[in-house]
Every structure is written in C-alpha cells, then in structure tokens.
C-alpha positions as a LaTeX table, in Angstrom:
\begin{tabular}{lrrr}
\hline
Residue & $x$ (\AA) & $y$ (\AA) & $z$ (\AA) \\
\hline
Unk1 & 36.85 & $-66.18$ & 18.49 \\
Unk2 & 38.96 & $-67.71$ & 15.70 \\
Unk3 & 40.60 & $-64.15$ & 14.93 \\
Unk4 & 41.34 & $-63.96$ & 18.64 \\
Unk5 & 42.68 & $-67.42$ & 18.82 \\
Unk6 & 44.77 & $-66.81$ & 15.71 \\
Unk7 & 46.20 & $-63.65$ & 17.31 \\
Unk8 & 46.99 & $-65.36$ & 20.70 \\
Unk9 & 48.91 & $-68.05$ & 18.65 \\
Unk10 & 50.64 & $-65.48$ & 16.63 \\
Unk11 & 51.69 & $-63.41$ & 19.88 \\
Unk12 & 52.75 & $-66.65$ & 21.52 \\
Unk13 & 55.02 & $-67.70$ & 18.52 \\
Unk14 & 56.33 & $-64.26$ & 18.37 \\
Unk15 & 57.41 & $-64.39$ & 22.16 \\
Unk16 & 58.84 & $-67.87$ & 21.13 \\
Unk17 & 56.72 & $-69.45$ & 23.93 \\
Unk18 & 56.70 & $-72.69$ & 21.75 \\
Unk19 & 55.49 & $-75.07$ & 24.67 \\
Unk20 & 52.36 & $-72.77$ & 25.26 \\
Unk21 & 51.56 & $-72.87$ & 21.52 \\
Unk22 & 52.00 & $-76.85$ & 21.57 \\
Unk23 & 49.56 & $-77.23$ & 24.49 \\
Unk24 & 47.22 & $-74.27$ & 23.74 \\
Unk25 & 44.35 & $-76.41$ & 22.43 \\
Unk26 & 44.51 & $-79.19$ & 25.18 \\
Unk27 & 44.68 & $-76.41$ & 27.99 \\
Unk28 & 41.47 & $-74.81$ & 26.40 \\
Unk29 & 39.64 & $-77.78$ & 26.12 \\
Unk30 & 40.74 & $-78.63$ & 29.67 \\
Unk31 & 39.57 & $-75.36$ & 30.74 \\
Unk32 & 36.23 & $-75.57$ & 29.35 \\
Unk33 & 35.58 & $-79.29$ & 30.57 \\
Unk34 & 36.60 & $-78.93$ & 33.89 \\
Unk35 & 35.25 & $-75.39$ & 34.63 \\
Unk36 & 38.88 & $-74.26$ & 35.16 \\
Unk37 & 39.45 & $-70.51$ & 35.80 \\
Unk38 & 41.35 & $-68.23$ & 33.48 \\
Unk39 & 44.05 & $-67.89$ & 36.05 \\
Unk40 & 44.40 & $-71.61$ & 36.67 \\
Unk41 & 44.44 & $-72.32$ & 32.85 \\
Unk42 & 47.10 & $-69.75$ & 32.49 \\
Unk43 & 49.19 & $-71.35$ & 35.41 \\
Unk44 & 48.63 & $-74.87$ & 33.61 \\
Unk45 & 49.69 & $-73.29$ & 30.43 \\
Unk46 & 52.97 & $-71.59$ & 31.52 \\
Unk47 & 54.06 & $-74.66$ & 33.50 \\
Unk48 & 54.57 & $-76.30$ & 30.21 \\
Unk49 & 56.93 & $-73.51$ & 29.30 \\
Unk50 & 58.68 & $-73.48$ & 32.49 \\
Unk51 & 59.16 & $-77.20$ & 32.47 \\
Unk52 & 60.83 & $-77.07$ & 29.13 \\
Unk53 & 63.16 & $-74.29$ & 30.19 \\
Unk54 & 64.23 & $-76.29$ & 33.00 \\
Unk55 & 65.00 & $-79.21$ & 30.88 \\
Unk56 & 67.05 & $-77.00$ & 28.45 \\
Unk57 & 68.73 & $-75.18$ & 31.51 \\
Unk58 & 69.79 & $-78.57$ & 32.96 \\
Unk59 & 71.13 & $-79.67$ & 29.67 \\
Unk60 & 73.04 & $-76.65$ & 29.09 \\
Unk61 & 74.56 & $-76.89$ & 32.68 \\
Unk62 & 75.80 & $-80.21$ & 31.89 \\
Unk63 & 77.06 & $-79.39$ & 28.50 \\
Unk64 & 79.02 & $-76.38$ & 29.90 \\
Unk65 & 80.57 & $-78.51$ & 32.55 \\
Unk66 & 82.68 & $-80.49$ & 29.84 \\
Unk67 & 82.52 & $-83.74$ & 31.32 \\
Unk68 & 84.54 & $-86.42$ & 29.52 \\
Unk69 & 81.55 & $-88.74$ & 29.25 \\
Unk70 & 78.01 & $-88.92$ & 30.47 \\
Unk71 & 78.18 & $-91.78$ & 32.84 \\
Unk72 & 75.94 & $-91.29$ & 36.00 \\
Unk73 & 75.90 & $-93.08$ & 39.29 \\
Unk74 & 73.24 & $-95.72$ & 38.18 \\
Unk75 & 75.88 & $-96.76$ & 35.39 \\
Unk76 & 78.57 & $-97.50$ & 38.14 \\
Unk77 & 79.04 & $-101.34$ & 39.31 \\
Unk78 & 79.25 & $-101.29$ & 42.90 \\
Unk79 & 79.46 & $-105.14$ & 42.97 \\
Unk80 & 82.81 & $-105.04$ & 41.17 \\
Unk81 & 84.33 & $-102.52$ & 43.24 \\
Unk82 & 83.32 & $-103.36$ & 46.86 \\
Unk83 & 85.83 & $-101.05$ & 48.48 \\
Unk84 & 83.43 & $-98.13$ & 47.43 \\
Unk85 & 80.81 & $-97.37$ & 49.94 \\
Unk86 & 77.66 & $-96.97$ & 47.83 \\
Unk87 & 75.71 & $-95.13$ & 50.64 \\
Unk88 & 78.78 & $-92.82$ & 51.00 \\
Unk89 & 78.63 & $-91.97$ & 47.39 \\
Unk90 & 74.83 & $-91.54$ & 47.23 \\
Unk91 & 75.35 & $-88.99$ & 50.20 \\
Unk92 & 77.90 & $-86.95$ & 47.89 \\
Unk93 & 75.14 & $-87.11$ & 45.17 \\
Unk94 & 72.84 & $-85.31$ & 47.51 \\
Unk95 & 75.34 & $-82.48$ & 47.15 \\
Unk96 & 75.64 & $-81.92$ & 51.05 \\
Unk97 & 79.35 & $-81.62$ & 50.76 \\
Unk98 & 78.91 & $-78.77$ & 48.40 \\
Unk99 & 76.76 & $-76.89$ & 50.98 \\
Unk100 & 79.69 & $-77.40$ & 53.44 \\
Unk101 & 82.14 & $-76.31$ & 51.09 \\
Unk102 & 84.12 & $-79.61$ & 51.67 \\
Unk103 & 86.21 & $-81.65$ & 49.21 \\
Unk104 & 86.41 & $-85.17$ & 47.89 \\
Unk105 & 89.62 & $-87.13$ & 46.93 \\
Unk106 & 89.34 & $-90.25$ & 45.03 \\
Unk107 & 92.52 & $-92.16$ & 45.32 \\
Unk108 & 93.19 & $-95.26$ & 43.34 \\
Unk109 & 95.15 & $-96.96$ & 40.44 \\
Unk110 & 94.25 & $-96.45$ & 36.93 \\
Unk111 & 90.60 & $-97.85$ & 35.75 \\
Unk112 & 89.31 & $-98.45$ & 39.32 \\
Unk113 & 86.33 & $-95.90$ & 38.52 \\
Unk114 & 87.67 & $-92.59$ & 40.12 \\
Unk115 & 86.69 & $-90.69$ & 37.20 \\
Unk116 & 83.36 & $-92.14$ & 36.65 \\
Unk117 & 82.46 & $-91.46$ & 40.24 \\
Unk118 & 83.78 & $-88.09$ & 40.37 \\
Unk119 & 81.81 & $-87.25$ & 36.65 \\
Unk120 & 78.54 & $-89.04$ & 38.46 \\
Unk121 & 78.66 & $-86.57$ & 41.28 \\
Unk122 & 79.40 & $-83.74$ & 38.94 \\
Unk123 & 76.57 & $-84.43$ & 36.69 \\
Unk124 & 74.25 & $-84.66$ & 39.75 \\
Unk125 & 75.34 & $-81.20$ & 40.62 \\
Unk126 & 75.00 & $-79.82$ & 37.33 \\
Unk127 & 71.47 & $-81.32$ & 36.99 \\
Unk128 & 70.45 & $-79.20$ & 40.10 \\
Unk129 & 71.87 & $-76.20$ & 38.45 \\
Unk130 & 74.98 & $-75.98$ & 40.66 \\
Unk131 & 77.86 & $-74.33$ & 38.39 \\
Unk132 & 80.17 & $-77.29$ & 37.85 \\
Unk133 & 83.35 & $-77.67$ & 35.49 \\
Unk134 & 85.70 & $-80.76$ & 34.73 \\
Unk135 & 89.09 & $-80.51$ & 33.87 \\
Unk136 & 92.21 & $-82.64$ & 33.53 \\
Unk137 & 95.00 & $-81.71$ & 35.74 \\
Unk138 & 97.49 & $-81.28$ & 32.85 \\
Unk139 & 95.05 & $-79.23$ & 30.86 \\
Unk140 & 94.37 & $-76.96$ & 33.83 \\
Unk141 & 98.06 & $-76.31$ & 34.32 \\
Unk142 & 98.68 & $-75.67$ & 30.49 \\
Unk143 & 95.83 & $-73.23$ & 30.71 \\
Unk144 & 97.04 & $-71.51$ & 33.71 \\
Unk145 & 100.70 & $-71.24$ & 32.20 \\
Unk146 & 99.28 & $-69.86$ & 28.89 \\
Unk147 & 97.14 & $-67.22$ & 30.98 \\
Unk148 & 100.35 & $-66.10$ & 32.88 \\
Unk149 & 102.10 & $-65.58$ & 29.47 \\
Unk150 & 99.45 & $-63.53$ & 28.23 \\
Unk151 & 99.05 & $-61.37$ & 31.53 \\
Unk152 & 95.63 & $-62.58$ & 32.21 \\
Unk153 & 96.44 & $-65.17$ & 34.96 \\
Unk154 & 94.21 & $-63.29$ & 37.47 \\
Unk155 & 91.03 & $-63.53$ & 35.44 \\
Unk156 & 91.83 & $-67.18$ & 34.37 \\
Unk157 & 92.15 & $-68.04$ & 38.23 \\
Unk158 & 89.15 & $-66.21$ & 39.08 \\
Unk159 & 87.16 & $-68.19$ & 36.36 \\
Unk160 & 88.31 & $-71.69$ & 37.76 \\
Unk161 & 87.48 & $-70.18$ & 41.27 \\
Unk162 & 83.79 & $-69.27$ & 40.50 \\
Unk163 & 82.61 & $-72.67$ & 40.03 \\
Unk164 & 80.82 & $-74.21$ & 42.98 \\
Unk165 & 82.21 & $-77.47$ & 42.08 \\
Unk166 & 85.39 & $-77.91$ & 40.14 \\
Unk167 & 86.48 & $-81.55$ & 39.40 \\
Unk168 & 90.37 & $-81.66$ & 38.72 \\
Unk169 & 91.09 & $-85.18$ & 37.21 \\
Unk170 & 94.31 & $-87.20$ & 37.07 \\
Unk171 & 96.75 & $-85.53$ & 39.44 \\
Unk172 & 99.97 & $-87.28$ & 39.40 \\
Unk173 & 99.91 & $-88.72$ & 35.81 \\
Unk174 & 102.43 & $-86.17$ & 34.65 \\
Unk175 & 104.97 & $-84.33$ & 36.68 \\
Unk176 & 104.26 & $-80.69$ & 37.47 \\
Unk177 & 107.23 & $-78.47$ & 37.62 \\
Unk178 & 107.82 & $-76.13$ & 40.62 \\
Unk179 & 106.51 & $-72.72$ & 38.84 \\
Unk180 & 103.60 & $-74.61$ & 37.61 \\
Unk181 & 102.97 & $-75.95$ & 40.99 \\
Unk182 & 102.64 & $-72.50$ & 42.37 \\
Unk183 & 100.11 & $-71.70$ & 39.72 \\
Unk184 & 98.01 & $-74.70$ & 41.06 \\
Unk185 & 98.53 & $-73.71$ & 44.40 \\
Unk186 & 97.03 & $-70.06$ & 43.95 \\
Unk187 & 93.87 & $-71.77$ & 42.54 \\
Unk188 & 93.51 & $-74.24$ & 45.25 \\
Unk189 & 94.17 & $-71.31$ & 47.88 \\
Unk190 & 91.38 & $-69.22$ & 46.15 \\
Unk191 & 89.08 & $-72.13$ & 46.52 \\
Unk192 & 89.78 & $-73.34$ & 49.87 \\
Unk193 & 87.09 & $-72.87$ & 52.43 \\
Unk194 & 84.92 & $-71.17$ & 49.63 \\
Unk195 & 84.03 & $-73.99$ & 47.19 \\
Unk196 & 84.14 & $-77.45$ & 46.70 \\
Unk197 & 86.64 & $-79.36$ & 44.66 \\
Unk198 & 86.76 & $-83.13$ & 43.68 \\
Unk199 & 90.32 & $-84.42$ & 42.72 \\
Unk200 & 91.16 & $-87.85$ & 41.33 \\
Unk201 & 94.69 & $-89.30$ & 41.66 \\
Unk202 & 96.50 & $-92.43$ & 41.29 \\
Unk203 & 99.31 & $-91.30$ & 43.72 \\
Unk204 & 99.55 & $-91.58$ & 47.53 \\
Unk205 & 99.79 & $-88.21$ & 49.15 \\
Unk206 & 103.37 & $-88.93$ & 50.44 \\
Unk207 & 104.40 & $-88.87$ & 46.56 \\
Unk208 & 102.92 & $-85.54$ & 46.00 \\
Unk209 & 106.18 & $-83.72$ & 46.81 \\
Unk210 & 107.66 & $-85.60$ & 43.65 \\
Unk211 & 104.78 & $-84.67$ & 41.57 \\
Unk212 & 104.88 & $-81.09$ & 42.30 \\
Unk213 & 108.65 & $-81.16$ & 42.68 \\
Unk214 & 108.69 & $-78.91$ & 45.45 \\
Unk215 & 108.00 & $-80.20$ & 49.28 \\
Unk216 & 106.91 & $-76.94$ & 50.48 \\
Unk217 & 104.23 & $-76.07$ & 48.00 \\
Unk218 & 103.02 & $-79.75$ & 47.93 \\
Unk219 & 102.46 & $-79.57$ & 51.75 \\
Unk220 & 100.89 & $-76.16$ & 51.41 \\
Unk221 & 98.46 & $-77.81$ & 48.53 \\
Unk222 & 97.72 & $-80.84$ & 50.46 \\
Unk223 & 97.05 & $-78.87$ & 53.67 \\
Unk224 & 94.28 & $-76.95$ & 51.89 \\
Unk225 & 92.94 & $-79.87$ & 49.97 \\
Unk226 & 92.79 & $-82.23$ & 52.82 \\
Unk227 & 91.54 & $-79.90$ & 55.52 \\
Unk228 & 87.66 & $-80.20$ & 54.74 \\
Unk229 & 87.96 & $-83.30$ & 52.61 \\
Unk230 & 86.74 & $-86.99$ & 52.32 \\
Unk231 & 89.33 & $-89.47$ & 50.83 \\
Unk232 & 87.75 & $-92.35$ & 48.96 \\
Unk233 & 90.57 & $-95.21$ & 48.73 \\
Unk234 & 89.41 & $-97.33$ & 45.97 \\
Unk235 & 91.35 & $-100.88$ & 46.13 \\
Unk236 & 90.47 & $-103.33$ & 43.42 \\
Unk237 & 90.83 & $-104.31$ & 39.86 \\
Unk238 & 90.53 & $-102.06$ & 36.88 \\
Unk239 & 87.08 & $-101.10$ & 35.99 \\
Unk240 & 87.98 & $-101.09$ & 32.27 \\
Unk241 & 89.02 & $-104.71$ & 32.40 \\
Unk242 & 85.95 & $-105.88$ & 34.15 \\
Unk243 & 84.38 & $-107.44$ & 30.97 \\
Unk244 & 87.60 & $-109.06$ & 30.01 \\
Unk245 & 87.91 & $-110.62$ & 33.38 \\
Unk246 & 84.28 & $-111.82$ & 33.49 \\
Unk247 & 84.94 & $-113.25$ & 30.04 \\
Unk248 & 88.09 & $-115.24$ & 31.29 \\
Unk249 & 86.14 & $-116.33$ & 34.19 \\
Unk250 & 83.43 & $-117.95$ & 32.08 \\
Unk251 & 85.74 & $-119.57$ & 29.81 \\
Unk252 & 88.00 & $-121.19$ & 32.71 \\
\hline
\end{tabular}
C-alpha cells in the first residue's frame, strides 16, 4: 500500500496536479469513512484541481486585460454620484450587453468615475472568462500608427477586433489628426455589430468633429459607436475630490 501510495503521489507530482497531491490524504480518509466509491472519490479529488485551474485562469484573464487598477463595482460610491443608476450598472455587470453586441459610452467631466465604472464592468467580464482588453485612446492611436508604419496594420486591427469586450478610455483628452482618425474608424468599423466596446469620454458628441479633425470621419465613427449603445451621462463632482469635499464639510 505504501509503495502504491508513493507511486501515486509521484505520478501526480510528475503531472503537476498539485491540488490533487495536497488533498489526496483527506480524500482517501473521506472515502474510507463515508464508503465513497472510487469514482466519486476521484471526482472529489479532480474537482480540487479544476477549481484551482479556474481561479488561475480568471487571474490570468484579468491580468491580460491590462486594467489601470483593480477597482470593482463594490468599490464605487453610488451615493456620491446619484446621477449613476446603480441597477443599470449592475445590469451591465451581468454582461447581457456583450451577448447582444452592444456598446456603452460613459460621458462626463474628469474624475466623475467613468474609468472606474468601465474597469469594473471589464473586470466582471474577465472574471467570467470573456476576452477583455483596456487601453487609453491615445495609446491605441499610437499603436495603430506604429503598426501602419511597420506594414502590419491589418494584424494590429485584427488583434484589437478579436476581444469580445474592448474598453477605450479617455476619448477627447488629446486631439486626433485626420489620418489617425481613419485608423480609429477602421477599428470601430471592424467591431461594429460584432463585438462590444466601452468608451469613456469627457467630450459631448457634437465636439467629436473637432477631436477627430474631420467631421465626415467623426460622424461615421459616432454612427457606429451609438447605433447599439447605452450612453451614461455622469453629472456630478469629481470622484477624486470626494475625500477633500468631505473633509471641508466636516471642518465647516
């Protein structure tokens, strides 16, 4: 028995089934004490391994998504931002919009929580093993420009188009020249009605013609962004200044 047990442990370690090694003794004891069949014991033992692989997979999906921070929906103070409908955000967290290939646009001034909410939804998606990627608009444009110069634009566009959820942060913070706007349009057109995209912007849609420096391209982008989209207009104080405002209120 001892030699068989040792051989089993060696085999499991060789196969890198570390959770099965860790829980082997307790599973054998449980099987003996509860008259568990060999098959049921094996199911119990392999469940430990699967659970750990699932945990590691989720961690990997979240890491690969390149979020700027790990802020989830439980960390968002809805009482500070009453213009945000909590039930609507929780519906987004259910990922129903991804199944329907719809977009979300968070619109509002700097610091009101646009990126936090977008990231929270992205983390929820990644945790459910939905391919997700976060990128700032300026970095996206720079990457597409670089790819075009290196004659690999098509591959780069396909890379960003493959994610079931792409989060493009901070549209409008920096101007985009007309040539770069065309690159951006190509990506939006590839994803249109195929995948879901979350956008955050501090600029009203009427100002997008100035941002992209080409009214025709701006309209074409907006047409595809907004066709199947929910726009969340956040009106309120800067979320980043919340603690300072609270302190001033307490001192007054």
